[in-house]
XYZ file of C-alpha atoms in Angstrom:
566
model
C 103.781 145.497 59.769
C 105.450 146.786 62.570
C 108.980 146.177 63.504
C 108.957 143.518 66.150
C 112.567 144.110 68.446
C 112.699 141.311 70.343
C 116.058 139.527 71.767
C 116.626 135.521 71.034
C 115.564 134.454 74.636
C 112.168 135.986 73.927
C 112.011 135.056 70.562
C 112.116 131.203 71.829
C 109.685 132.039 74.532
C 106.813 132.966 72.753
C 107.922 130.332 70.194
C 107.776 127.396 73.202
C 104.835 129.071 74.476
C 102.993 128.393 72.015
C 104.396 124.841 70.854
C 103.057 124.043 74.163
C 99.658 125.176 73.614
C 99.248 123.565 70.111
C 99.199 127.156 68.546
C 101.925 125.478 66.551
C 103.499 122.300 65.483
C 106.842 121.625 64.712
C 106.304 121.747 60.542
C 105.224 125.695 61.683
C 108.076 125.679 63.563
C 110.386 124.554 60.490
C 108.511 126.755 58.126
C 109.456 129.691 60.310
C 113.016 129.248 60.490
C 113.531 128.376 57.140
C 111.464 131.523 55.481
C 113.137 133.506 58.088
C 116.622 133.078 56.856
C 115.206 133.569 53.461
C 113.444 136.741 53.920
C 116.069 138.116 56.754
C 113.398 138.965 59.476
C 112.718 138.066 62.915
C 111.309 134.264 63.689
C 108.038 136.003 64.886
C 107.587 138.729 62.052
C 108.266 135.269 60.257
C 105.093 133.898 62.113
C 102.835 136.651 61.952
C 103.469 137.212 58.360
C 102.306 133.857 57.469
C 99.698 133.686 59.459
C 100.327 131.140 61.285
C 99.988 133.209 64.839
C 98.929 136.922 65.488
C 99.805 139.298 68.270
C 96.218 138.917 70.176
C 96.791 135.557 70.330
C 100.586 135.575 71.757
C 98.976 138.518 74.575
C 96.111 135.837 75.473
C 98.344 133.304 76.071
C 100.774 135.002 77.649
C 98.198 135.869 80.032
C 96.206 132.783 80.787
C 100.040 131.027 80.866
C 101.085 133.233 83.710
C 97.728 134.973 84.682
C 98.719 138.325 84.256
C 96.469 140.923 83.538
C 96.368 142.830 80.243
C 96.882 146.136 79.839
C 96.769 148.479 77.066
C 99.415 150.982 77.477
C 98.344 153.608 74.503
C 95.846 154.584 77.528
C 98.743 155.118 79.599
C 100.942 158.519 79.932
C 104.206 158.806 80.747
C 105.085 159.944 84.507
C 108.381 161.251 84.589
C 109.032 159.379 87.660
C 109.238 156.183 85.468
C 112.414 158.072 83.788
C 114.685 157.977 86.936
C 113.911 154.690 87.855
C 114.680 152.837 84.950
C 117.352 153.454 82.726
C 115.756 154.338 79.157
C 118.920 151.905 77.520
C 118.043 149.077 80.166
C 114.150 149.361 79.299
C 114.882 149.100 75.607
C 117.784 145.861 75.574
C 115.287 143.999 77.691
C 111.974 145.075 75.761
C 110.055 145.274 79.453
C 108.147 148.724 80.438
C 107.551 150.392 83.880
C 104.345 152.015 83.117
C 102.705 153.337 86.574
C 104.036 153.764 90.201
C 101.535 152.694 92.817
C 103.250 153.562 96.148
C 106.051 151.155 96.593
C 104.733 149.035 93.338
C 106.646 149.457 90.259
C 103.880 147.987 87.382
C 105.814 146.856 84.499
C 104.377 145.470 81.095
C 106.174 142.312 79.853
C 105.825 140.508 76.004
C 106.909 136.859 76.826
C 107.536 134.991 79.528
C 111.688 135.143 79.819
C 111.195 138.398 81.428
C 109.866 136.725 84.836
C 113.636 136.046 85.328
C 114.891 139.732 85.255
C 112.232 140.413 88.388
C 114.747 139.754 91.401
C 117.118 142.254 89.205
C 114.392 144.786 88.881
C 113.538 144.828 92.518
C 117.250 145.776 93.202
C 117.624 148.201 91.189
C 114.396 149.883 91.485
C 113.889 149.182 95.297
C 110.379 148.692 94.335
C 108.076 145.831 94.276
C 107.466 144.709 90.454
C 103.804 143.717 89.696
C 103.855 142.119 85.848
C 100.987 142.842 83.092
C 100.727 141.318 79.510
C 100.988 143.801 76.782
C 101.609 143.286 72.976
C 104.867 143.404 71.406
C 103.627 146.273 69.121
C 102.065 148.034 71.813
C 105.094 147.881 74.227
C 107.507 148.969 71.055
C 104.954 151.834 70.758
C 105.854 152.908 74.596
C 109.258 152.812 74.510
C 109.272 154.917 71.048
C 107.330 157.729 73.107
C 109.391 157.390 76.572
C 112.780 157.704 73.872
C 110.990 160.882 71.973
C 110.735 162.444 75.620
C 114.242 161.233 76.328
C 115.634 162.902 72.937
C 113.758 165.904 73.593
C 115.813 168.440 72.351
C 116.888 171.756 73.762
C 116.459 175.080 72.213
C 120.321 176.899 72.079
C 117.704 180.452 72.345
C 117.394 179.483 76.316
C 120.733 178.726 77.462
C 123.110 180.202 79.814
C 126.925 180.541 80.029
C 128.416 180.431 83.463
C 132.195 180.970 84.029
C 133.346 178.583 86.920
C 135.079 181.378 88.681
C 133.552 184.972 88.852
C 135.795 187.759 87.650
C 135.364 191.407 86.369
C 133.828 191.852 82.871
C 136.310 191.417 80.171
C 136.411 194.720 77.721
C 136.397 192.753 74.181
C 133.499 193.392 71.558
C 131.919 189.768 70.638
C 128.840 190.036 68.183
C 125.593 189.048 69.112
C 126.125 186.538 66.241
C 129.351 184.984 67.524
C 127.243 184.438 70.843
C 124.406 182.935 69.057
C 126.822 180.461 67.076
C 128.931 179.567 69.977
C 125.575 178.952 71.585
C 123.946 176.953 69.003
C 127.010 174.977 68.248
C 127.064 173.470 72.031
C 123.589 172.781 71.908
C 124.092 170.749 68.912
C 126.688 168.794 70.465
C 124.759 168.249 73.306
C 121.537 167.108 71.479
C 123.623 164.819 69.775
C 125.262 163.254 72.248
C 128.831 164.233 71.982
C 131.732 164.096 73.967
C 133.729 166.239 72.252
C 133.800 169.694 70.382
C 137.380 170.430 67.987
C 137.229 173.509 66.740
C 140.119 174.044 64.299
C 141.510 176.322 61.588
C 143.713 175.676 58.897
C 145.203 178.138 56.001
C 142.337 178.002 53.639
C 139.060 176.769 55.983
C 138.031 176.149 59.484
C 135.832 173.066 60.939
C 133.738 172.046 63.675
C 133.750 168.239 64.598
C 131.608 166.274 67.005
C 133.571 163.033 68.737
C 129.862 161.102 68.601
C 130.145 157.712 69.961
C 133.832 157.419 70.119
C 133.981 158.507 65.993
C 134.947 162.428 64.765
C 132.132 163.488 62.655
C 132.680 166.953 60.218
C 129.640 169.908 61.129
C 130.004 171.098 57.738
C 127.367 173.866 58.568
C 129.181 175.403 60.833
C 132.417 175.821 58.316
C 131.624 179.328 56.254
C 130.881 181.161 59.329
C 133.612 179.863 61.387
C 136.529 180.098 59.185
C 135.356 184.309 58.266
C 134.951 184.880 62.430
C 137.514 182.722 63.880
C 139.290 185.076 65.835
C 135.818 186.089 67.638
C 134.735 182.447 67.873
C 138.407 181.985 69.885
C 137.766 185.052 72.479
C 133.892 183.845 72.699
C 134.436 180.601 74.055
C 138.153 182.293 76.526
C 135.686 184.609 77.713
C 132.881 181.769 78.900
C 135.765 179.777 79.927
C 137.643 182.336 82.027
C 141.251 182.281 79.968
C 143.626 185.218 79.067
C 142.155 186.374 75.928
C 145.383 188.425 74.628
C 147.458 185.119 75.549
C 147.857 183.164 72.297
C 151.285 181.762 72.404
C 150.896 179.103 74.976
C 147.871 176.256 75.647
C 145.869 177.346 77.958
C 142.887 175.108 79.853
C 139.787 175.875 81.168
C 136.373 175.193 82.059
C 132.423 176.428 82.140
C 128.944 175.255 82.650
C 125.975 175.491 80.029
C 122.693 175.378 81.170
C 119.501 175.254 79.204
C 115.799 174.629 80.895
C 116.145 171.163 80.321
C 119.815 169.932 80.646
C 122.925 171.284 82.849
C 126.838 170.222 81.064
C 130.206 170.873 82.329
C 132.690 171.819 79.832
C 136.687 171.518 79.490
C 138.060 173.881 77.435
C 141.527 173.373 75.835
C 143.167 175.944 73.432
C 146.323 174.645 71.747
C 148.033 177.242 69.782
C 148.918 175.757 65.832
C 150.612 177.384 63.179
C 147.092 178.394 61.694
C 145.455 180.098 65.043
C 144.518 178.389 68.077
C 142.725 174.866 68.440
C 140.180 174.376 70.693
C 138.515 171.384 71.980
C 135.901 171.355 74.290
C 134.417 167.678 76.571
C 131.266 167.487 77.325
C 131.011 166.556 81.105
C 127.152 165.458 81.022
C 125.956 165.192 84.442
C 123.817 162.400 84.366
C 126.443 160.188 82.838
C 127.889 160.416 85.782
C 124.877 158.803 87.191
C 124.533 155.297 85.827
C 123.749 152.041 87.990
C 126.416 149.172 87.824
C 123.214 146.559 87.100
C 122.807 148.941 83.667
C 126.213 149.075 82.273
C 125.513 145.855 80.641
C 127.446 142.581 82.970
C 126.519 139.285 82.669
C 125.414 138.225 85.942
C 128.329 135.581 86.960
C 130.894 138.971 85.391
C 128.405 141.214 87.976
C 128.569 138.559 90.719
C 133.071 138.598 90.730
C 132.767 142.310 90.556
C 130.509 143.042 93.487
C 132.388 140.583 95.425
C 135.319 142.815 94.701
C 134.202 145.948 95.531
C 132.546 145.138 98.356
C 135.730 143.270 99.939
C 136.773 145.478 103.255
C 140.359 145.627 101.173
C 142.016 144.866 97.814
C 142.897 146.757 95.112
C 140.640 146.629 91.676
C 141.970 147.425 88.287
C 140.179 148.974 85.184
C 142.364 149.489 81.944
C 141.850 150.277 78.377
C 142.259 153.227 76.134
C 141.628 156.299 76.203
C 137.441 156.518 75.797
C 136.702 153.355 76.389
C 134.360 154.189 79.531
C 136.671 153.735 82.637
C 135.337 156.694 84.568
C 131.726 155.790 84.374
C 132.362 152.298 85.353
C 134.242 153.476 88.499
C 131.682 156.237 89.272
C 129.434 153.733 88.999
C 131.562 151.533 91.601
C 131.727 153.929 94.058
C 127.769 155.255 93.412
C 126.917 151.346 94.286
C 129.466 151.105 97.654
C 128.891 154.133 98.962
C 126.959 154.912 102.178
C 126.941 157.103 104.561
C 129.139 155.380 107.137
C 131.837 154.597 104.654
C 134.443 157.238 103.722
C 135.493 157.688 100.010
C 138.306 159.769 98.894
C 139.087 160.410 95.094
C 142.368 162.006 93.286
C 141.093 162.479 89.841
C 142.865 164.447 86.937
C 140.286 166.013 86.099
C 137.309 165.364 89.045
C 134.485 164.985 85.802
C 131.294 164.518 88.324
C 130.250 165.552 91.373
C 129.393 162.250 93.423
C 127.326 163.181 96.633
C 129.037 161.918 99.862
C 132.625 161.400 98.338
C 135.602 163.438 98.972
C 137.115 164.485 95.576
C 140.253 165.746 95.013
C 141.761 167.187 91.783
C 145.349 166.546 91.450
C 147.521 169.701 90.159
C 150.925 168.709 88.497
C 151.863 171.946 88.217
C 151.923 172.638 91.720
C 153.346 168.905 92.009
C 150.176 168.042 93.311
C 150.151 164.238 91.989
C 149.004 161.509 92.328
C 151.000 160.050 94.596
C 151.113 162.957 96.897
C 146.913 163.307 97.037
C 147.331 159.222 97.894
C 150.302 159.838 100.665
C 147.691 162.408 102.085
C 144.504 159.888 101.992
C 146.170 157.849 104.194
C 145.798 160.321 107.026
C 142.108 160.990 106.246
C 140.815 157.296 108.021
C 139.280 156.029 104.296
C 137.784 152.602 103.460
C 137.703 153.300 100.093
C 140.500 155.036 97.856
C 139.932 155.900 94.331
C 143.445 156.702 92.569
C 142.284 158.257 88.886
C 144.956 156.594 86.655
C 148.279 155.078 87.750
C 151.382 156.358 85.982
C 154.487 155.475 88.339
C 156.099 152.942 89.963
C 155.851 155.231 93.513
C 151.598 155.392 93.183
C 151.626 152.044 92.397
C 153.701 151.036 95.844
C 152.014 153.323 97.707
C 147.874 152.066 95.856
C 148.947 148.387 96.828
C 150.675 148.668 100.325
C 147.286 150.720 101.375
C 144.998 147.239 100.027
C 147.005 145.544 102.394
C 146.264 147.746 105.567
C 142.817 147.511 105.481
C 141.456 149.791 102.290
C 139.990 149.014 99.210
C 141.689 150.693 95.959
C 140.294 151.510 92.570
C 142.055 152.766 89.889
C 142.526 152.367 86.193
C 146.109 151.838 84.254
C 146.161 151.827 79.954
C 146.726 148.159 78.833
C 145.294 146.167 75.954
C 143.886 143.316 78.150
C 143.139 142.204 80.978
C 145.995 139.795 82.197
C 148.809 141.981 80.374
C 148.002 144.379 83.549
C 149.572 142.548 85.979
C 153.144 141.945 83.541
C 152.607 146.050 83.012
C 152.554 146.241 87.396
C 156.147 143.877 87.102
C 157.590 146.413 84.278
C 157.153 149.202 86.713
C 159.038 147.639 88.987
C 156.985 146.844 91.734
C 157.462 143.343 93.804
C 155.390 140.269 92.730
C 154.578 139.479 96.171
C 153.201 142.881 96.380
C 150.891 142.268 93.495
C 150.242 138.757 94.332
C 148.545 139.713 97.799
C 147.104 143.026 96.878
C 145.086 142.645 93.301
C 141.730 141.292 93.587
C 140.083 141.881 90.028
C 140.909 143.353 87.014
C 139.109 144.531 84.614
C 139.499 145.551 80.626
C 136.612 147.314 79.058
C 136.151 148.696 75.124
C 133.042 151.091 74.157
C 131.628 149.502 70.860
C 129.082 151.539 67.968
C 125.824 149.613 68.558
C 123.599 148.438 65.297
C 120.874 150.532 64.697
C 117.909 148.301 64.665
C 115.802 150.216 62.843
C 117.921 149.495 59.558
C 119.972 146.757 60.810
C 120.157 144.049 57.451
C 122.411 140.996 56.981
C 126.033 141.662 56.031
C 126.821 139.839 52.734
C 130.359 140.452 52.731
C 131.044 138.348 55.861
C 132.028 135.293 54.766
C 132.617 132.107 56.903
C 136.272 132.656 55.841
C 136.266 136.276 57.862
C 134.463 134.642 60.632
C 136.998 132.110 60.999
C 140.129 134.396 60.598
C 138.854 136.017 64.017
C 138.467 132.880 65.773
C 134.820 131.099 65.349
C 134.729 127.972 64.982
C 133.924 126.673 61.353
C 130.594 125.014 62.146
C 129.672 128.394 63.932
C 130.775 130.916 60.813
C 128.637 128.408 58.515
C 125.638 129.005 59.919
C 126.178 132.781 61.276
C 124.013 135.737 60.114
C 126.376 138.985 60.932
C 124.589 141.999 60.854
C 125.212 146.054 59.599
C 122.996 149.564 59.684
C 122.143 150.594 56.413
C 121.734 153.854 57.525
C 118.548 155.652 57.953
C 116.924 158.549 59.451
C 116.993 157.454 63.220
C 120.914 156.722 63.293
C 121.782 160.396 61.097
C 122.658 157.598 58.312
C 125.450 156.112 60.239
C 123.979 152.565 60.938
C 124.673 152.757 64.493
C 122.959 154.440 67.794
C 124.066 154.553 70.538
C 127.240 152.546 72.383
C 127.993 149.229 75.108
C 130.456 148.122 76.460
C 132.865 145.050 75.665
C 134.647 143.581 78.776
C 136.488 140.577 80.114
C 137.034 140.215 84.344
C 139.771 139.006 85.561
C 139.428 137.590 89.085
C 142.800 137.414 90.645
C 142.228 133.349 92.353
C 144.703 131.048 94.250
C 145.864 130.039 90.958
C 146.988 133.001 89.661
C 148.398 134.576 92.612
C 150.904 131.443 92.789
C 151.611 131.772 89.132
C 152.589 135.407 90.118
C 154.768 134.552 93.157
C 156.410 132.131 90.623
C 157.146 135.038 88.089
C 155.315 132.647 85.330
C 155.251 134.133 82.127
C 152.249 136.165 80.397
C 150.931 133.020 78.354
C 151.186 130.991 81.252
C 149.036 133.435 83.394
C 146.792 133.444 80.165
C 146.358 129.619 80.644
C 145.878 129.690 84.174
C 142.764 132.264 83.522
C 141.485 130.089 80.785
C 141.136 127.204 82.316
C 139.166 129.308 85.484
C 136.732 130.259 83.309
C 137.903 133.658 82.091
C 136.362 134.762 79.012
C 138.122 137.581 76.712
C 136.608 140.498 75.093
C 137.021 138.744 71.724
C 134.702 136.250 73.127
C 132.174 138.498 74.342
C 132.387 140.647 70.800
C 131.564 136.644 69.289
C 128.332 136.911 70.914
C 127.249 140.322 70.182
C 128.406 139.517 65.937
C 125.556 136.433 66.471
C 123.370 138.345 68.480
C 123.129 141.023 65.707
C 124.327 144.152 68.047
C 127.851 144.312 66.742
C 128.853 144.432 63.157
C 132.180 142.863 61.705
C 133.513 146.380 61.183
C 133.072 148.044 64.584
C 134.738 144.472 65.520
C 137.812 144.847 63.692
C 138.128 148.359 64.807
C 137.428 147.921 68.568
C 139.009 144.398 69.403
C 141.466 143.391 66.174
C 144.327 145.974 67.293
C 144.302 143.862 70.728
C-alpha cells in the first residue's frame, strides 16, 4: 500500500467525514486508533488496511460532501507555470495540488475537506482565483512525487560555465583539463545537493571536500584521492574563476564568481585562508531563487504572520531578527522587503555581503576596509528620502543610535543582531549602551528564528529511546510525554541515509506592546520582561519545537541540538 502523508487536521477530516456519513461508527473509530499505535502507521493507512474504508470511497464523499468535481490527475501534465506559483515545499506540507491554469483560475486538487480553509491564503499568494477538485490521496501523493522529480532535476557539471565577476586579462597558469572538470563537477554536486557551503581543505597526510547540507558538514569522500595529489592546481583553479592573485598565498584573500548551467544560475563567495598545510578554501552557495521566497511560505502561524505584517507594514518602527549564524535571517528579511516593496516606496539596503539581487531596491555593500560601515552607508540613507531602511547586522552602539533615531522620524528599520532569544534582544540593545527610552519608542517586533533538519517521511518510524522522562526534562507536561509518539528517519534512499530532507524554521515573535515598553522605561529586569511577554501571549521557540516533536516533523535529537543550547 501506498504511503498515505497526510497532516493531523486532515487525518480528522476524512475521519469526521465519514463518522458523519455512517461510513464508520465509533467502535471503527476505536479500532483505528488503537491498531494504529500498535502497528505505528497513519489513522487512515490504519483504516484502509482493515478494510473498514477505501480510497474511492473517501474521493466520493469528499465530493458529494462539498460537490466538487473529480479529477484524475495521472491524465494531467505538469505546466511549468504551476512551479512559480506555488512553492514546491508549501504544496507538499499542505498535501493540496495546483494542477492547470485557466486564465486567472488557479485549479487545485484537494484530499479532505480542511483544505477549504487555506483558500483565502491561496488567493493571496497566488493572485489567482482557486477552483477546488476531489482527487485521491494516492493519486495527489503521485503528483507531487513527479512535480518534486522535476524540481530535483539535476544538472549535468559537462554544461556549465564559469564567469569571473570582473573581466580581466587571461591569467598565464597551466590548469589541466582534469582540474577543470573536477572543480566543475564538484560545484555541481554541491549544487544538486543543496548546499550552502563548499570547504575545501588540506592537511599533512590527506585533503577533503565537505558539503554544509542543511546546516550539518558532510565528508565527499570521493573527491579525497584526487584532491589531496592536485591540490595546488585545485587552489589556482578556483583563484582563477574567482578573480584572486594566484602567486599570493600568505594572506586570505576573498572573492567571488557565478556558475551557470542550462538549468540553474549560483553566485559564489570564495574565501582562501592560508593554514599551515596550504590554503583553505570555502566557497557559499548564493542560490538565486532562495532569494525569492514568499513570507506566506516560510512557514508562520497565521496570528505569528498577522503581528509581523502589521510590523512591516507600519509607516515607521524598527523590526529585529536575531539568531546565529545560519539560522535563515537573510531570507526572512528578503522576504520582508520582497512582500513591502512597490514601486512608490523607496528601499535602501547596507548588506555585508549584498547575497541577492532584489528588483526595485537600492543595495549597498558595506566595505570596512575602506571604512565603509555600517553606520556610515546608514548616515548616508538618510539623505536618500527612504521609507524603508534595511541595516544588514548591527554591531555598535553608534548604528544602533543612528537605526532607532531614523524609526522615530518617519522610516521603518530592519535589521538583524546575534542573540539566543527573542526578549534577551532588547537587554543586548541596553548593554550597548543605548537609552531605554530610545528602545522603548522605537522597537516594534522582534523576532528569533532557528533552521531545524526536517524528518524524512519516507522512513520516518517511532523513536523508542524517548522516554516520558526525556520529554519531561525539556518541559512537557507529564500527561503530554505519556501519551507522545516522537518520531526519527531511519535513513533511506530519498534522504542519502540521513533521516532528514530538507529544513523549517523554528521562531518565536515578540511584539513590542504597551506593556513591555513600560517595563522598558522602568529598566525591569530580563525575567520580568519574560513575564510580561508570557502573560501577552508570547510563545517561545521551545514551544513551537513541542509541537513539531508531536507532530512528527522534528526529532528529539535535532531538538536538543537546535533549541537545548538556548
Amino acid at each position: 500500500m501506498t504511503k498515505i502523508n497526510l497532516d493531523n487536521k486532515s487525518e480528522q477530516s476524512i475521519l469526521n467525514m465519514l463518522l458523519d456519513h455512517d461510513a464508520l461508527n465509533d467502535s471503527s473509530i476505536s479500532k483505528i486508533n488503537n491498531t494504529s499505535k500498535e502497528i505505528g502507521k497513519t489513522k487512515i493507512e490504519t483504516a484502509i488496511e482493515l478494510k473498514l474504508t477505501n480510497e474511492e470511497k473517501i474521493l466520493k464523499l469528499l465530493s458529494n460532501s462539498y460537490s466538487l468535481d473529480i479529477v484524475d490527475l495521472n491524465e494531467k501534465k505538469i505546466d511549468e507555470k504551476i512551479k512559480k506559483i506555488l512553492d514546491l515545499r508549501f504544496v507538499e506540507d499542505n498535501h493540496i495540488v495546483p494542477f492547470e491554469i485557466t486564465g486567472s483560475t488557479l485549479k487545485i486538487a484537494i484530499p479532505d475537506g480542511s483544505k477549504l480553509s487555506l483558500m483565502k491564503n491561496l488567493k493571496t499568494m497566488t493572485q489567482m482565483e482557486p477552483e477546488l477538485y476531489a482527487a485521491s490521496i494516492s493519486n495527489i501523493n503521485d503528483f507531487i512525487a513527479r512535480l518534486k522529480k522535476l524540481e530535483n532535476k539535476k544538472i549535468s557539471s559537462t554544461n556549465v560555465k564559469v564567469e569571473k565577476i570582473e573581466k580581466n586579462k587571461d591569467e598565464l597558469v597551466e590548469v589541466g583539463s582534469e582540474v577543470i572538470v573536477f572543480g566543475n563537477k564538484l560545484i555541481t554536486e554541491a549544487i544538486n545537493l543543496g548546499a550552502s557551503d563548499i570547504h575545501i581543505e588540506c592537511f599533512r597526510d590527506s585533503a577533503q571536500v565537505r558539503f554544509r547540507v542543511d546546516g550539518i558538514l558532510r565528508v565527499m569522500k570521493d573527491y579525497s584521492s584526487f584532491l589531496y595529489e592536485n591540490y595546488n592546481a585545485v587552489v589556482t583553479r578556483m583563484k582563477i574563476i574567482s578573480k584572486l592573485d594566484i602567486a599570493e598565498r600568505r594572506l586570505p584573500q576573498d572573492g567571488a564568481s557565478t556558475f551557470k548551467s542550462d538549468t540553474k544560475e549560483v553566485d559564489l563567495r570564495v574565501s582562501i585562508l592560508p593554514t599551515k598545510n596550504n590554503e583553505r578554501i570555502v566557497m557559499r552557495i548564493l542560490n538565486k531563487e532562495a532569494g525569492e521566497k514568499k513570507l506566506s511560505e516560510l512557514g508562520f502561524e497565521a496570528k505569528d504572520l498577522e503581528k509581523l505584517t502589521k510590523a512591516i507594514t507600519s509607516p515607521q518602527g524598527m523590526v529585529l531578527v536575531t539568531g546565529p549564524t545560519g539560522s535563515g535571517k537573510t531570507t526572512t528579511l528578503y522576504s520582508v522587503l520582497k512582500h513591502i516593496n512597490k514601486p512608490g516606496m523607496n528601499i535602501l539596503t547596507a548588506e555585508d555581503p549584498v547575497e541577492y539581487e532584489l528588483e526595485g531596491v537600492g543595495q549597498v555593500q558595506v566595505k570596512e576596509a575602506i571604512d565603509f560601515t555600517f553606520e556610515s552607508a546608514l548616515r548616508s540613507f538618510l539623505r536618500q528620502d527612504p521609507e524603508v531602511i534595511l541595516v544588514g547586522e548591527i554591531r555598535d552602539k553608534a548604528t544602533v543610535d543612528i537605526a532607532l533615531k531614523a524609526s522615530l522620524t518617519g522610516h521603518l528599520v530592519f535589521s538583524t543582531l546575534h542573540t539566543n532569544d527573542a526578549p534577551s534582544s532588547i537587554t543586548r540593545l541596553l548593554n550597548m549602551g543605548t537609552p531605554n527610552y530610545l528602545i522603548s519608542a522605537a522597537l516594534t517586533l522582534i523576532m528569533a528564528q532557528r533552521l531545524a533538519r526536517k524528518n524524512c517521511s519516507e522512513c520516518a518510524i517511532i523513536d523508542e529511546n524517548v522516554t516520558p522522562k526525556l520529554l519531561n526534562a525539556i518541559g512537557f507536561l507529564p500527561e503530554q510525554s505519556a501519551r507522545a509518539k516522537i518520531y526519527k528517519g531511519k535513513g533511506c534512499d530519498q534522504c542519502g541515509n540521513t533521516g532528514f530532507k530538507g529544513r523549517m524554521g523554528i521562531y518565536e515573535i515578540l511584539e513590542i506592546d504597551k506593556e513591555l515598553k513600560h517595563g522598558i522605561l522602568s529598566d525591569m529586569s530580563q525575567a520580568e520582561l519574560n513575564a510580561i511577554a508570557k502573560k501577552n501571549g508570547f510563545r517561545t521557540m521551545q514551544e513551537m519545537g513541542h509541537d513539531l516533536l508531536l507532530s512528527g516533523d522534528l526529532c528529539y535529537s535535532e531538538f536538543e541540538r537546535v533549541l537545548q543550547s538556548n
